[in-house]
Short mmCIF file of C-alpha atoms in Angstrom, two decimals:
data_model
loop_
_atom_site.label_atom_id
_atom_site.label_comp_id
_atom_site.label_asym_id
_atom_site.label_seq_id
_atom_site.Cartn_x
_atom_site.Cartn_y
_atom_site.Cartn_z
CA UNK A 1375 99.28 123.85 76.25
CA UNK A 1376 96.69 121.52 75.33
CA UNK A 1377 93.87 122.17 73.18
CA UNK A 1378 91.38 119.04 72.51
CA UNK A 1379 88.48 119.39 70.39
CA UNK A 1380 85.80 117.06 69.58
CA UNK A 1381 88.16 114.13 70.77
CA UNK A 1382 86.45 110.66 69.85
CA UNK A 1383 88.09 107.23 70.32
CA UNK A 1384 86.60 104.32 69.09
CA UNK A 1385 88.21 100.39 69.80
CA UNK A 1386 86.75 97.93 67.43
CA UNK A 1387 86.63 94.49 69.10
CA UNK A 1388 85.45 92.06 66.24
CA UNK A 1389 82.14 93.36 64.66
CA UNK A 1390 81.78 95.28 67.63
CA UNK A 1391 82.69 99.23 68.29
CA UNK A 1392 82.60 100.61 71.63
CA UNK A 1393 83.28 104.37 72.00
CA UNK A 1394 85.26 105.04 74.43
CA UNK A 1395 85.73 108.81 74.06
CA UNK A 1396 82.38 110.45 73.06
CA UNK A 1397 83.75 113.92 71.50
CA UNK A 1398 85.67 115.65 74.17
CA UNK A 1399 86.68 118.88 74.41
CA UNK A 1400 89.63 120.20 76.66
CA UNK A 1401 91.70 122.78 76.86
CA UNK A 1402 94.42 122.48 79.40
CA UNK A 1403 96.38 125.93 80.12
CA UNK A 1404 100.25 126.55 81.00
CA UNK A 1405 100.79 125.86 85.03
CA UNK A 1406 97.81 124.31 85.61
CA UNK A 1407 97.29 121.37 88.21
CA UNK A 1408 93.98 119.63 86.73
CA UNK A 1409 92.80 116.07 88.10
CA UNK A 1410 90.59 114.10 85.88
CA UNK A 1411 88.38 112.01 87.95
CA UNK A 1412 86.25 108.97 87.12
CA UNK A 1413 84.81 105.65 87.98
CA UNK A 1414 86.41 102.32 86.06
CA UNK A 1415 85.35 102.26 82.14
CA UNK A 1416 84.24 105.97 82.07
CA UNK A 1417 87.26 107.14 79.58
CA UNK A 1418 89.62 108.51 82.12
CA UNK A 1419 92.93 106.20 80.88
CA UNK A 1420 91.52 106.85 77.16
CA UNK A 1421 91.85 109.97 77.73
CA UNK A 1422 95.02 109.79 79.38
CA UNK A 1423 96.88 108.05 76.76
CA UNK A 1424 95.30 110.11 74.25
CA UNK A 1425 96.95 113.47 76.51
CA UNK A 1426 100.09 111.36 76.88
CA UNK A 1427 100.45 110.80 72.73
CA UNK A 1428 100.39 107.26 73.86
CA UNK A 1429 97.51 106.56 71.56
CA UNK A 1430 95.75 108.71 68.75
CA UNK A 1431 92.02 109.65 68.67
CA UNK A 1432 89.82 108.14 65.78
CA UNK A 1433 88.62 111.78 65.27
CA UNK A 1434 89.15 115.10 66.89
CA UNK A 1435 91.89 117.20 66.74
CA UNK A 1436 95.06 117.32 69.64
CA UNK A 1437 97.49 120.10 70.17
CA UNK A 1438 100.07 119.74 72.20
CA UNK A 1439 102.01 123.22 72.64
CA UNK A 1440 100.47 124.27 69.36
CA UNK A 1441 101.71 120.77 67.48
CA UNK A 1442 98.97 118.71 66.14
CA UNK A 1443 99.58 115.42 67.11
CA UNK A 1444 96.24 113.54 66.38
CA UNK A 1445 97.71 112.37 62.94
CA UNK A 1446 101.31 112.08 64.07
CA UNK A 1447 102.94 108.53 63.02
CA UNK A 1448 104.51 106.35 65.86
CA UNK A 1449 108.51 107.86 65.59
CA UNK A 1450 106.66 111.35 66.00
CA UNK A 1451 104.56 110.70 68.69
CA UNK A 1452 107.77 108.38 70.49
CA UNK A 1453 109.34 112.23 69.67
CA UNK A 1454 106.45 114.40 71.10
CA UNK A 1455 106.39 111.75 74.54
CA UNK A 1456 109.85 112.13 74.88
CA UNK A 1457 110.06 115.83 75.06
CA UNK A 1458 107.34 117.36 75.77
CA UNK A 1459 105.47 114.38 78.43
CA UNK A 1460 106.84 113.49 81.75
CA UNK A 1461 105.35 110.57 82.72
CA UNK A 1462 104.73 108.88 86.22
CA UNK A 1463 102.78 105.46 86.59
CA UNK A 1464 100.82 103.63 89.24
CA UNK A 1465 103.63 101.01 89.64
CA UNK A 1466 106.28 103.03 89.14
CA UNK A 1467 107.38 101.33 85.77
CA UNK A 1468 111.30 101.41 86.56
CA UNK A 1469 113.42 98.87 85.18
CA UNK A 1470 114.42 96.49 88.18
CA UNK A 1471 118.00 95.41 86.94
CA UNK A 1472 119.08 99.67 86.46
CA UNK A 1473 119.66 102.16 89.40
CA UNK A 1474 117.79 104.51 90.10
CA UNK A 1475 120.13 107.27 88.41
CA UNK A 1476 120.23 104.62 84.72
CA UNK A 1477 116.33 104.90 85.36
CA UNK A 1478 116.04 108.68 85.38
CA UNK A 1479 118.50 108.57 82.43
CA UNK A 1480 116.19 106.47 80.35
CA UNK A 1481 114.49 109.12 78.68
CA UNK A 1482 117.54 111.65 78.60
CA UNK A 1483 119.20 108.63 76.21
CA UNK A 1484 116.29 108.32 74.29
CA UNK A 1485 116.52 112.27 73.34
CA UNK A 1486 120.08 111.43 72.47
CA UNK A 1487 122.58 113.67 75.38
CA UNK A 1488 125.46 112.10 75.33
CA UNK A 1489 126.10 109.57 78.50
CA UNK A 1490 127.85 112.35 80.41
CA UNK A 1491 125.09 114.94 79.90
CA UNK A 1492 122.84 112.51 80.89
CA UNK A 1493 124.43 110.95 84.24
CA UNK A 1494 124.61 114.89 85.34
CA UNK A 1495 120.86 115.93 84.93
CA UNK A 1496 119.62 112.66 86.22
CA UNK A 1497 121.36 113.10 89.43
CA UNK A 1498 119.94 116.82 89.56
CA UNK A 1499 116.97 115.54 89.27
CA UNK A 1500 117.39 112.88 92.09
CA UNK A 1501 118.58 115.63 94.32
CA UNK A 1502 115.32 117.05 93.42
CA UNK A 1503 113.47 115.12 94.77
CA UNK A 1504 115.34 113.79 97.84
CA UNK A 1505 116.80 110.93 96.65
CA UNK A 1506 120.65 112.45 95.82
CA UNK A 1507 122.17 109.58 98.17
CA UNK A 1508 120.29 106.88 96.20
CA UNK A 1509 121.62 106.95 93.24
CA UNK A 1510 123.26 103.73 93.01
CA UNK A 1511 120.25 102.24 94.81
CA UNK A 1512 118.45 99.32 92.68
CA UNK A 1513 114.30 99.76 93.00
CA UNK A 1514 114.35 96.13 95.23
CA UNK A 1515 116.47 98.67 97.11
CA UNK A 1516 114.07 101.13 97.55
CA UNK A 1517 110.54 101.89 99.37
CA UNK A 1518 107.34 102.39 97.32
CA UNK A 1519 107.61 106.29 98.23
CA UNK A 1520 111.43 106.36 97.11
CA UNK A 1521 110.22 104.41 93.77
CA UNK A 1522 107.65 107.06 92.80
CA UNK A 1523 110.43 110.16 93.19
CA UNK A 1524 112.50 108.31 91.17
CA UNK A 1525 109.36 107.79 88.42
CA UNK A 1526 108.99 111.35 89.43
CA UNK A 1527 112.43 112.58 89.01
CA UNK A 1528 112.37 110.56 85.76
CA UNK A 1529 109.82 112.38 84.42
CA UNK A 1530 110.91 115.96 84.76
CA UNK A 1531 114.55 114.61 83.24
CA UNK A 1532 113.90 115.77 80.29
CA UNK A 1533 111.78 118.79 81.40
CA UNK A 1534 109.10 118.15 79.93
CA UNK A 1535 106.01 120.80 79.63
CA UNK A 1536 103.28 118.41 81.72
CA UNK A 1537 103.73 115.78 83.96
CA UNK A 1538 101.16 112.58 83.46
CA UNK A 1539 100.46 110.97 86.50
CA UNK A 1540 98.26 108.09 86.44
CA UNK A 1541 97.43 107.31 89.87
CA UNK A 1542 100.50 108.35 91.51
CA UNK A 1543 99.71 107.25 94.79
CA UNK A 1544 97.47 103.85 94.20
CA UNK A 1545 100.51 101.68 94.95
CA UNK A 1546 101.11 103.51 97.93
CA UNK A 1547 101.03 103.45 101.84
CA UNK A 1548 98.92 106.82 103.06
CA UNK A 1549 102.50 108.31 104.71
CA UNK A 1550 104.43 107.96 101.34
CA UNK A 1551 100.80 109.08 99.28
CA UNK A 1552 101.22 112.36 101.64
CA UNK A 1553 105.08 112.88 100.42
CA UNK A 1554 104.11 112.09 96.71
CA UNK A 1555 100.78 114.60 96.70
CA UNK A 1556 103.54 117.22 98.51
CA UNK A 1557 106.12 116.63 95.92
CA UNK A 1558 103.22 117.46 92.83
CA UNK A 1559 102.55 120.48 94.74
CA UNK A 1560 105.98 121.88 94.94
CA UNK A 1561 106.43 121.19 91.41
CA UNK A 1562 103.16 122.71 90.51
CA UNK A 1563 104.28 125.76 92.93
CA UNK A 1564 107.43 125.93 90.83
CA UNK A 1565 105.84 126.49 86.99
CA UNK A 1566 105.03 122.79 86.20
CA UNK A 1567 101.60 121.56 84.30
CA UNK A 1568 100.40 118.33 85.90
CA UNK A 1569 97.45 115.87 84.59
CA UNK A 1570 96.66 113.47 87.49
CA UNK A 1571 94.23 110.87 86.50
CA UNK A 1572 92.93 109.42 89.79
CA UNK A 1573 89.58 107.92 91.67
CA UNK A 1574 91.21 109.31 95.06
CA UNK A 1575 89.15 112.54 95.84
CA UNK A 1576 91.76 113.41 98.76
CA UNK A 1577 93.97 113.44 95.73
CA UNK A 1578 92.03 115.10 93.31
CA UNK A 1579 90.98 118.42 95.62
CA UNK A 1580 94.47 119.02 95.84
CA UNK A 1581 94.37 120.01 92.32
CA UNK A 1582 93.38 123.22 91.07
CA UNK A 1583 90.98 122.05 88.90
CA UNK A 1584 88.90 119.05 88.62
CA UNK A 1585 87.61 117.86 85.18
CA UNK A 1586 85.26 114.54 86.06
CA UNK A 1587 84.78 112.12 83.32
CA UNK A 1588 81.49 109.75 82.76
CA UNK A 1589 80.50 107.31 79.74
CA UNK A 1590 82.61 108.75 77.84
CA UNK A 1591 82.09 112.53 78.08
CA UNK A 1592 83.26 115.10 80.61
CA UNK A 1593 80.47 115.89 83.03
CA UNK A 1594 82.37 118.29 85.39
CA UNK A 1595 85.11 121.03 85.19
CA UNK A 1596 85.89 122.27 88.30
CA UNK A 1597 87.48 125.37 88.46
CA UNK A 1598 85.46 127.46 90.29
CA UNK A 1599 88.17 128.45 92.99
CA UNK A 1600 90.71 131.02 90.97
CA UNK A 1601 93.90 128.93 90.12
CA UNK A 1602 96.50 131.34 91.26
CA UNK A 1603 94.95 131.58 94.94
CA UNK A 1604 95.58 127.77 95.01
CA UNK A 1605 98.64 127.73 93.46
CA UNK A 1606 100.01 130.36 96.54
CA UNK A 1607 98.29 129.02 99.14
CA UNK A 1608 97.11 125.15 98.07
CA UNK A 1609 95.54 122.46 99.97
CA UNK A 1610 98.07 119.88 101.00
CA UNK A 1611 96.81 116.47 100.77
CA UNK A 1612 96.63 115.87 104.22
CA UNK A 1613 93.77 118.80 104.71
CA UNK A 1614 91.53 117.30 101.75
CA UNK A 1615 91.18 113.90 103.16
CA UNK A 1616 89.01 113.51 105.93
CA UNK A 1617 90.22 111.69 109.40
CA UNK A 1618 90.34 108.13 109.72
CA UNK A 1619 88.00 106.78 112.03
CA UNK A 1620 89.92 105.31 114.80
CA UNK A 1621 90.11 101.26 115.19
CA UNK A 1622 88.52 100.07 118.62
CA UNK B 704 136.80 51.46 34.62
CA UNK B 705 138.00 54.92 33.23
CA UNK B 706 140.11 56.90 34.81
CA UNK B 707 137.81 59.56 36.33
CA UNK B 708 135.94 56.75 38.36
CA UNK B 709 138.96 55.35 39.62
CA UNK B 710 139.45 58.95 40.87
CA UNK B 711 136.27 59.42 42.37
CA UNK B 712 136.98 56.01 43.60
CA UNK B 713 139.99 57.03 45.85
CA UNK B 714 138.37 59.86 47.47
CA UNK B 715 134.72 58.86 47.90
CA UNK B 716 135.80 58.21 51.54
CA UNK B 717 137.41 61.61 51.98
CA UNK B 718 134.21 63.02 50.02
CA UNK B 719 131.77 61.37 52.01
CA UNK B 720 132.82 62.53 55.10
CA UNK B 721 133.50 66.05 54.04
CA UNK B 722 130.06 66.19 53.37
CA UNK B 723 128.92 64.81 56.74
CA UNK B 724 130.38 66.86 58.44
CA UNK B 725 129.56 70.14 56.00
CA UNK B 726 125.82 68.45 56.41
CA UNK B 727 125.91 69.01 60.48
CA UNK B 728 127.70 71.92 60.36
CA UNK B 729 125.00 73.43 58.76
CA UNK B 730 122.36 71.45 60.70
CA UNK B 731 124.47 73.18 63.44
CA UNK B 732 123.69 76.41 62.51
CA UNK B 733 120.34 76.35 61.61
CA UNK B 734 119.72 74.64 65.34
CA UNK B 735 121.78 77.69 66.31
CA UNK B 736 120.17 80.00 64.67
CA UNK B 737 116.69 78.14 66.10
CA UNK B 738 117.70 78.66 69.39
CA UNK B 739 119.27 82.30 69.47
CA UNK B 740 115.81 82.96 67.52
CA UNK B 741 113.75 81.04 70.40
CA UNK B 742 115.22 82.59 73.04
CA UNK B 743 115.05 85.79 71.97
CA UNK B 744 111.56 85.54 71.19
CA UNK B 745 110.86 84.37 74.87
CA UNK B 746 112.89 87.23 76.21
CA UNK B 747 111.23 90.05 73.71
CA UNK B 748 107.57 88.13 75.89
CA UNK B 749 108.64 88.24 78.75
CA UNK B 750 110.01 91.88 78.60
CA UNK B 751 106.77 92.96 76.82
CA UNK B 752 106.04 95.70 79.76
CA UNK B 753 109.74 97.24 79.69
CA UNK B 754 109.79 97.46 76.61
CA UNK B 755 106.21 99.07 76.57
CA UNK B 756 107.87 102.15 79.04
CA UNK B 757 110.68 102.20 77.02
CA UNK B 758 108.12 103.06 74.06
CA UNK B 759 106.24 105.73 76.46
CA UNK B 760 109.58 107.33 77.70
CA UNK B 761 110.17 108.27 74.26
CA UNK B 762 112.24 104.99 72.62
CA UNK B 763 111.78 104.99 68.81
CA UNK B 764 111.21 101.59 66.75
CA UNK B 765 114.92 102.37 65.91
CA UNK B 766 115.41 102.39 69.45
CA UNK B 767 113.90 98.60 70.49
CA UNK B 768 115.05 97.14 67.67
CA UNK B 769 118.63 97.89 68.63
CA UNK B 770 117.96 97.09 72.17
CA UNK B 771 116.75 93.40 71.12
CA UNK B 772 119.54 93.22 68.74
CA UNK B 773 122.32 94.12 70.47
CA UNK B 774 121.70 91.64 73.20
CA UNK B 775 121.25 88.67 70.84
CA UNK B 776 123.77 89.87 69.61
CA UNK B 777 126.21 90.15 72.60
CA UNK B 778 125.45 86.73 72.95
CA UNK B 779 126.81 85.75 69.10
CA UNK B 780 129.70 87.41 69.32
CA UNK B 781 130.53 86.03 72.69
CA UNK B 782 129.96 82.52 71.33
CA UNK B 783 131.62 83.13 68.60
CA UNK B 784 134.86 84.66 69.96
CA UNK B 785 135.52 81.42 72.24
CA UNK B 786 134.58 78.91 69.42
CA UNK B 787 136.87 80.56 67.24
CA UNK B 788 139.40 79.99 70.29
CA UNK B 789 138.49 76.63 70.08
CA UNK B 790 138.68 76.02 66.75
CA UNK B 791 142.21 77.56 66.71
CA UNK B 792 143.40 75.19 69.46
CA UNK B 793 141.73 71.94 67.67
CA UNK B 794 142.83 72.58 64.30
CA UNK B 795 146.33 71.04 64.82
CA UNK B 796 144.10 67.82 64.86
CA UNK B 797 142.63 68.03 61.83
CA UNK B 798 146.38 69.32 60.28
CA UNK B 799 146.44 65.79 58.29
CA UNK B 800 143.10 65.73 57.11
CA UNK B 801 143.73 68.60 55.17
CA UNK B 802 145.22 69.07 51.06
CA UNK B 803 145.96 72.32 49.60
CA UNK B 804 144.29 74.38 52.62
CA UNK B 805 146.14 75.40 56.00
CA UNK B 806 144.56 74.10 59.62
CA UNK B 807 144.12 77.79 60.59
CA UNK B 808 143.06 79.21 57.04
CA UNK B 809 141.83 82.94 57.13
CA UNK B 810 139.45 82.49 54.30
CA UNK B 811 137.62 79.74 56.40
CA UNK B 812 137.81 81.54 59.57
CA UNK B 813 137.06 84.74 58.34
CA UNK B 814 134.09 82.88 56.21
CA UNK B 815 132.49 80.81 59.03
CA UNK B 816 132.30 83.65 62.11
CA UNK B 817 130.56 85.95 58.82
CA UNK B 818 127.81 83.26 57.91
CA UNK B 819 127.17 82.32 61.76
CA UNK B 820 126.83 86.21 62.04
CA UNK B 821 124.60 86.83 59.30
CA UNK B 822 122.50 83.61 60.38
CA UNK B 823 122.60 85.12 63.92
CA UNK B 824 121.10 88.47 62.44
CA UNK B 825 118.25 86.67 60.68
CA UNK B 826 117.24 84.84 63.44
CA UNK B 827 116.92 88.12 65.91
CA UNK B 828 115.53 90.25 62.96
CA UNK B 829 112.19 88.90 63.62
CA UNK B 830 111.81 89.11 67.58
CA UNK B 831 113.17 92.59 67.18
CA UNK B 832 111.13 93.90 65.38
CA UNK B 833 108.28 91.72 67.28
CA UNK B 834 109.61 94.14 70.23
CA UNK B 835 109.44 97.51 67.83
CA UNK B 836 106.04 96.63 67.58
CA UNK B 837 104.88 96.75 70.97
CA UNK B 838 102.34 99.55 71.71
CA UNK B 839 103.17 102.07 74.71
CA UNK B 840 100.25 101.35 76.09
CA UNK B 841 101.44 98.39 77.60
CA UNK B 842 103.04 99.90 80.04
CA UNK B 843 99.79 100.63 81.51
CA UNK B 844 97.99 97.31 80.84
CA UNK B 845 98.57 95.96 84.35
CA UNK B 846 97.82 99.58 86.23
#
């Protein structure tokens, strides 16, 4: 599914180069649920555009589903992220003046089905994730929780083959964060490939595999516990998070 | 005095203020064009982040560059369609004014809609593709 090799990025600010991505290799199978885990400026949203085709590595080679997209030019790649990439954001990145069903459209227009086509799946996809009465609900309308399904439901419009989440649940209250991490896992339980870039450990163990990014390099990949176990019989969210201590 | 001079003579008045007024129509639409070009520009700013997802949800250059366009645009042809309304309903006024030309002339309002249009294209051209240039990864810059 995806097949990194010797991945490097390099931003050149001035006279100055910093390398972000220090020659990373990752392979990524069908079905998998992989976290990538990190502190701030250790690679992890380099990384994740570079997995979401949002940005291309200075060396290294990418394929996506067998495509090579490392040298792609920016109509391909706006091609490859339309099909193949569901994305869903920290803050929910819907437009504020559409609905929530013209949201989950978006990318279903962008792949050209015609308006009919396109009203239908988004509003399967709604129902998908709970929201089937909201359609005609604006996001001022909605809760933080609700605005995620939608991002959600908007990413699997065009069924793509992974979902990108970049912390899915950092805009969220710890109620709606438990509906979000149970919605990832149903989808995971039904066939779909998620990358979750996070800092939230609760988050992360919920994941069958745990690839932990430093300086640049992948220092950890966790997937000691077999994936098909977890996929059967996964933690929820709520079990990897330990108690809050109780306020006096 | 010869006879062309008296002839320029007689209709230097006439001539002079044809040309005033051809002078601010086209001072007119260059402030027109200014403005549809300014506000777009703000917009295409301001809507930096949308259009950013747009990008990352799979919208080609294509793509923004039509989305930009189309709403300056909307906004030309909607000008447009009630100044030609106007200009229909004033041009009984200027009915005297006129030799060898009718007030509602289709060569002059087919000509003047085309050249505000094409003047209206120009000036969202560059804003649109200003927008088709944005990088995906803005709509992750404020995450």
């Amino acid at each position: 599914m995806i097949e990194m090799t010797a991945i490097r990025k390099v931003y050149s600010t001035g006279r100055m180069e910093v390398e972000a991505l220090k020659g990373v290799n990752l392979t990524i199978g069908r079905n998998e649920y992989v976290s990538i885990v990190g502190p701030s400026g250790s690679g992890k949203s380099t990384l994740m555009n570079l997995i979401g085709c949002l940005d291309t590595p200075s060396t290294g080679t990418y394929l996506l589903s067998g495509e090579n997209v490392a040298g792609l030019d920016r109509n391909h790649l706006a091609e490859v992220r339309n099909k193949k990439i569901g994305f869903v954001f920290q803050s929910f990145n819907l437009l504020p003046y559409a609905t929530a069903l013209e949201n989950v459209a978006l990318p279903l227009l962008f792949a050209g089905i015609s308006d009919k086509k396109c009203n239908e799946r988004a509003k399967e996809m709604l129902e998908r994730v709970g929201l089937g009465d909201r359609i005609d609900h604006k996001p001022t309308e909605l809760s933080g929780g609700q605005m995620q399904r939608v991002a959600i439901a908007r990413a699997l419009a065009n069924n793509p083959a992974i979902i990108l989440a970049d912390e899915p649940t950092g805009n969220l209250d710890s109620a709606s964060g438990h509906v979000i991490a149970d919605l990832f896992g149903e989808l995971h339980a039904a066939g779909q490939t998620i990358v979750m870039i996070t800092h939230d450990n609760g988050l992360a163990k919920i994941a069958s595999r745990s690839v932990h990014i430093r300086d640049g390099g992948i220092v950890e990949d966790n997937a000691a516990i077999p994936r098909t176990s977890r996929r059967r019989s996964g933690p929820s969210y709520a079990n990897s998070i330990p108690p809050r201590p109780s306020i006096p | 005095m010869t006879l062309s001079s008296r002839l320029a003579a007689s209709v230097a008045q006439p001539r002079f203020a044809a040309v005033t007024v051809a002078a601010f129509a086209l001072l007119a639409l260059a402030l027109a064009a200014i403005g549809l070009y300014g506000a777009l520009s703000y917009n295409v700013t301001q809507r930096r982040r949308e259009i950013g997802v747009r990008s990352a949800l799979g919208a080609s250059r294509a793509d923004i560059v039509k989305l930009i366009l189309r709403q300056g645009l909307a906004v030309t042809v909607a000008g447009l369609g009630m100044g030609l309304i106007a200009a229909m309903g004033l041009s009984r006024l200027l009915g005297k004014l006129l030799f060898g030309v009718t007030p509602l002339d289709p060569v002059a309002f087919l000509a003047a809609p085309g050249l505000l249009l094409l003047a209206a294209m120009a000036a969202c051209l560059i804003p649109a593709r200003r927008g088709a240039s944005v990088e995906p990864t803005e709509a992750l810059r404020c995450e």
